Tab-separated table of C-alpha atoms in Angstrom:
chain	number	residue	atom	x	y	z
A	1	UNK	CA	126.775	-64.358	1.659
A	2	UNK	CA	126.796	-67.093	4.573
A	3	UNK	CA	123.785	-68.766	2.653
A	4	UNK	CA	125.394	-68.788	-0.831
A	5	UNK	CA	128.918	-69.267	0.181
A	6	UNK	CA	129.098	-71.284	3.344
A	7	UNK	CA	131.853	-73.562	1.880
A	8	UNK	CA	134.418	-70.741	2.287
A	9	UNK	CA	133.913	-70.929	6.408
A	10	UNK	CA	135.019	-73.409	8.460
A	11	UNK	CA	132.319	-75.274	10.351
A	12	UNK	CA	133.052	-73.329	13.427
A	13	UNK	CA	133.117	-70.096	11.694
A	14	UNK	CA	129.754	-70.709	9.859
A	15	UNK	CA	128.337	-71.793	13.417
A	16	UNK	CA	129.443	-68.719	15.199
A	17	UNK	CA	128.259	-66.359	12.269
A	18	UNK	CA	124.819	-68.265	12.399
A	19	UNK	CA	124.661	-67.887	16.066
A	20	UNK	CA	125.406	-63.853	15.832
A	21	UNK	CA	122.813	-63.692	13.136
A	22	UNK	CA	120.228	-65.367	14.910
A	23	UNK	CA	120.890	-63.268	17.622
A	24	UNK	CA	120.472	-60.130	15.776
A	25	UNK	CA	117.181	-61.048	14.278
A	26	UNK	CA	118.125	-62.452	10.837
A	27	UNK	CA	115.140	-64.598	9.764
A	28	UNK	CA	116.599	-65.784	6.546
A	29	UNK	CA	115.786	-69.837	7.104
A	30	UNK	CA	118.163	-70.490	4.010
A	31	UNK	CA	121.085	-69.239	5.928
A	32	UNK	CA	120.434	-71.762	8.863
A	33	UNK	CA	119.761	-74.492	6.597
A	34	UNK	CA	123.077	-74.004	4.705
A	35	UNK	CA	125.002	-74.014	7.716
A	36	UNK	CA	123.425	-77.050	8.984
A	37	UNK	CA	124.307	-78.922	5.705
A	38	UNK	CA	127.748	-77.469	5.963
A	39	UNK	CA	128.542	-78.681	9.396
A	40	UNK	CA	126.829	-82.031	8.787
A	41	UNK	CA	129.166	-82.686	5.960
A	42	UNK	CA	132.243	-80.264	5.657
A	43	UNK	CA	134.314	-80.578	2.865
A	44	UNK	CA	137.621	-82.791	3.606
A	45	UNK	CA	139.917	-79.976	3.505
A	46	UNK	CA	138.075	-78.191	6.455
A	47	UNK	CA	138.442	-79.227	10.147
A	48	UNK	CA	135.189	-80.666	11.745
A	49	UNK	CA	132.823	-78.776	13.755
A	50	UNK	CA	134.040	-78.773	17.396
A	51	UNK	CA	132.488	-78.573	20.650
A	52	UNK	CA	132.597	-74.884	20.748
A	53	UNK	CA	131.092	-74.854	17.345
A	54	UNK	CA	128.497	-77.167	18.590
A	55	UNK	CA	127.532	-74.639	21.359
A	56	UNK	CA	127.113	-71.876	18.973
A	57	UNK	CA	124.922	-73.642	16.900
A	58	UNK	CA	122.685	-74.500	20.120
A	59	UNK	CA	122.451	-70.794	20.854
A	60	UNK	CA	121.691	-70.009	17.359
A	61	UNK	CA	118.712	-72.598	17.541
A	62	UNK	CA	117.623	-71.009	20.837
A	63	UNK	CA	117.859	-67.511	19.265
A	64	UNK	CA	115.690	-68.791	16.398
A	65	UNK	CA	112.791	-69.377	18.904
A	66	UNK	CA	112.641	-65.671	19.604
A	67	UNK	CA	112.134	-65.356	15.914
A	68	UNK	CA	109.474	-68.218	15.918
A	69	UNK	CA	111.688	-69.583	12.953
A	70	UNK	CA	111.524	-73.580	12.536
A	71	UNK	CA	114.679	-74.901	10.872
A	72	UNK	CA	114.085	-78.569	11.001
A	73	UNK	CA	117.536	-79.364	9.374
A	74	UNK	CA	119.503	-77.562	12.271
A	75	UNK	CA	117.331	-79.427	15.051
A	76	UNK	CA	117.901	-82.743	13.246
A	77	UNK	CA	121.626	-82.348	13.433
A	78	UNK	CA	121.576	-81.089	16.969
A	79	UNK	CA	119.481	-83.962	18.107
A	80	UNK	CA	121.345	-86.493	16.102
A	81	UNK	CA	125.088	-85.142	17.422
A	82	UNK	CA	123.937	-84.439	21.071
A	83	UNK	CA	121.955	-87.612	21.837
A	84	UNK	CA	125.343	-89.608	21.633
A	85	UNK	CA	127.236	-87.358	23.918
A	86	UNK	CA	124.997	-84.314	25.681
A	87	UNK	CA	128.116	-83.064	27.644
A	88	UNK	CA	129.579	-82.056	24.272
A	89	UNK	CA	128.163	-78.871	25.296
A	90	UNK	CA	128.191	-77.246	28.572
A	91	UNK	CA	125.350	-78.148	31.016
A	92	UNK	CA	124.249	-74.694	31.294
A	93	UNK	CA	123.141	-74.734	27.676
A	94	UNK	CA	121.010	-77.674	27.988
A	95	UNK	CA	117.831	-75.565	28.554
A	96	UNK	CA	118.570	-73.691	25.506
A	97	UNK	CA	119.248	-76.954	23.542
A	98	UNK	CA	115.710	-78.345	24.427
A	99	UNK	CA	113.785	-75.487	24.334
A	100	UNK	CA	113.484	-75.182	20.378
A	101	UNK	CA	112.522	-79.006	20.573
A	102	UNK	CA	109.415	-78.075	22.670
A	103	UNK	CA	108.892	-74.916	21.273
A	104	UNK	CA	108.415	-76.246	17.733
A	105	UNK	CA	107.130	-79.594	18.740
A	106	UNK	CA	109.870	-80.993	16.911
A	107	UNK	CA	111.050	-84.684	17.278
A	108	UNK	CA	114.181	-85.048	19.420
A	109	UNK	CA	114.851	-88.703	19.140
A	110	UNK	CA	117.174	-89.965	21.771
A	111	UNK	CA	118.251	-86.347	22.927
A	112	UNK	CA	115.856	-85.854	25.939
A	113	UNK	CA	116.663	-89.345	27.327
A	114	UNK	CA	120.278	-88.570	27.056
A	115	UNK	CA	119.878	-85.264	28.976
A	116	UNK	CA	117.599	-86.830	31.424
A	117	UNK	CA	120.151	-89.687	32.316
A	118	UNK	CA	123.022	-87.085	32.323
A	119	UNK	CA	121.136	-84.590	34.471
A	120	UNK	CA	121.522	-86.068	38.005
A	121	UNK	CA	124.670	-84.490	39.292
A	122	UNK	CA	124.292	-81.573	37.285
A	123	UNK	CA	121.160	-79.515	38.874
A	124	UNK	CA	122.926	-79.911	42.322
A	125	UNK	CA	126.283	-78.879	41.144
A	126	UNK	CA	127.499	-75.302	42.222
A	127	UNK	CA	129.487	-75.167	38.875
A	128	UNK	CA	126.079	-74.591	36.930
A	129	UNK	CA	124.368	-71.239	37.694
A	130	UNK	CA	121.296	-72.132	39.823
A	131	UNK	CA	118.780	-70.232	37.715
A	132	UNK	CA	119.948	-72.186	34.558
A	133	UNK	CA	119.350	-75.363	36.399
A	134	UNK	CA	116.005	-73.992	37.512
A	135	UNK	CA	115.148	-73.427	33.699
A	136	UNK	CA	116.505	-76.736	32.672
A	137	UNK	CA	114.252	-78.589	35.532
A	138	UNK	CA	111.245	-76.461	34.103
A	139	UNK	CA	111.745	-77.643	30.489
A	140	UNK	CA	112.396	-81.227	31.606
A	141	UNK	CA	108.884	-81.094	33.382
A	142	UNK	CA	107.388	-79.330	30.227
A	143	UNK	CA	108.666	-81.989	28.090
A	144	UNK	CA	107.171	-84.775	30.391
A	145	UNK	CA	110.235	-85.982	32.091
A	146	UNK	CA	109.192	-88.406	35.079
A	147	UNK	CA	112.580	-89.938	36.007
A	148	UNK	CA	112.518	-90.247	39.801
A	149	UNK	CA	116.527	-89.606	39.644
A	150	UNK	CA	115.988	-86.216	38.052
A	151	UNK	CA	113.343	-85.036	40.559
A	152	UNK	CA	115.277	-86.356	43.531
A	153	UNK	CA	118.280	-84.220	42.347
A	154	UNK	CA	115.788	-81.062	42.059
A	155	UNK	CA	114.510	-81.578	45.444
A	156	UNK	CA	118.148	-82.311	46.740
A	157	UNK	CA	119.077	-79.141	45.073
A	158	UNK	CA	116.511	-77.215	46.978
A	159	UNK	CA	118.025	-78.206	50.051
A	160	UNK	CA	121.667	-78.281	49.178
A	161	UNK	CA	121.618	-74.834	47.699
A	162	UNK	CA	119.233	-73.213	49.966
A	163	UNK	CA	121.066	-70.180	50.831
A	164	UNK	CA	121.321	-69.247	47.148
A	165	UNK	CA	117.701	-70.139	46.595
A	166	UNK	CA	116.794	-67.759	49.606
A	167	UNK	CA	118.717	-64.884	47.917
A	168	UNK	CA	117.122	-65.487	44.577
A	169	UNK	CA	113.289	-65.723	44.633
A	170	UNK	CA	113.062	-66.082	40.907
A	171	UNK	CA	115.399	-69.098	40.947
A	172	UNK	CA	113.235	-70.579	43.841
A	173	UNK	CA	110.197	-69.720	41.745
A	174	UNK	CA	111.458	-71.798	38.810
A	175	UNK	CA	112.371	-74.857	41.050
A	176	UNK	CA	109.213	-75.191	42.609
A	177	UNK	CA	107.302	-74.431	39.504
A	178	UNK	CA	109.086	-77.369	37.970
A	179	UNK	CA	108.240	-79.649	40.972
A	180	UNK	CA	104.510	-78.612	40.859
A	181	UNK	CA	104.616	-79.663	37.208
A	182	UNK	CA	106.490	-82.866	37.569
A	183	UNK	CA	105.448	-84.399	40.931
A	184	UNK	CA	101.731	-85.220	40.248
A	185	UNK	CA	103.084	-87.130	36.941
A	186	UNK	CA	105.349	-89.384	39.207
């Protein structure tokens, strides 16, 4: 129904449904292609995609990694939209945003650079869960980011958030793993 009648939904509703279907394991590529086309150019009588809807699309793309389903149209839309303003979605989903691009080796244009520039100030922020920033650091390292500002932020977070790290060996492992990948490349 969503693939053939997507015009009946607002872009936000279509994005939310796409996210729910992806998380439930729906592997019908045409559904996500239809949603991507709809949110890119919604009919003039419908409201445009909001930041909340955009975040739902990010989570849909992340869930599609679990299905190993590559939907280029969806990734192209996310890259173009969020390269201009990555803060349109919450920083705690930046890892989810980057993962499909690296997993499918899909070009992300200026998106990686935009997130790299926005990352300092986020990794050490206590408003973002530590394990989420740890995964973001791992993803940035995996994608070859060598920006000194990012890695000084990571090392700063290791010292500033030491009590949290001490309480979470898994978060500590994420940060240290990211640094072990990144530091030799600096």
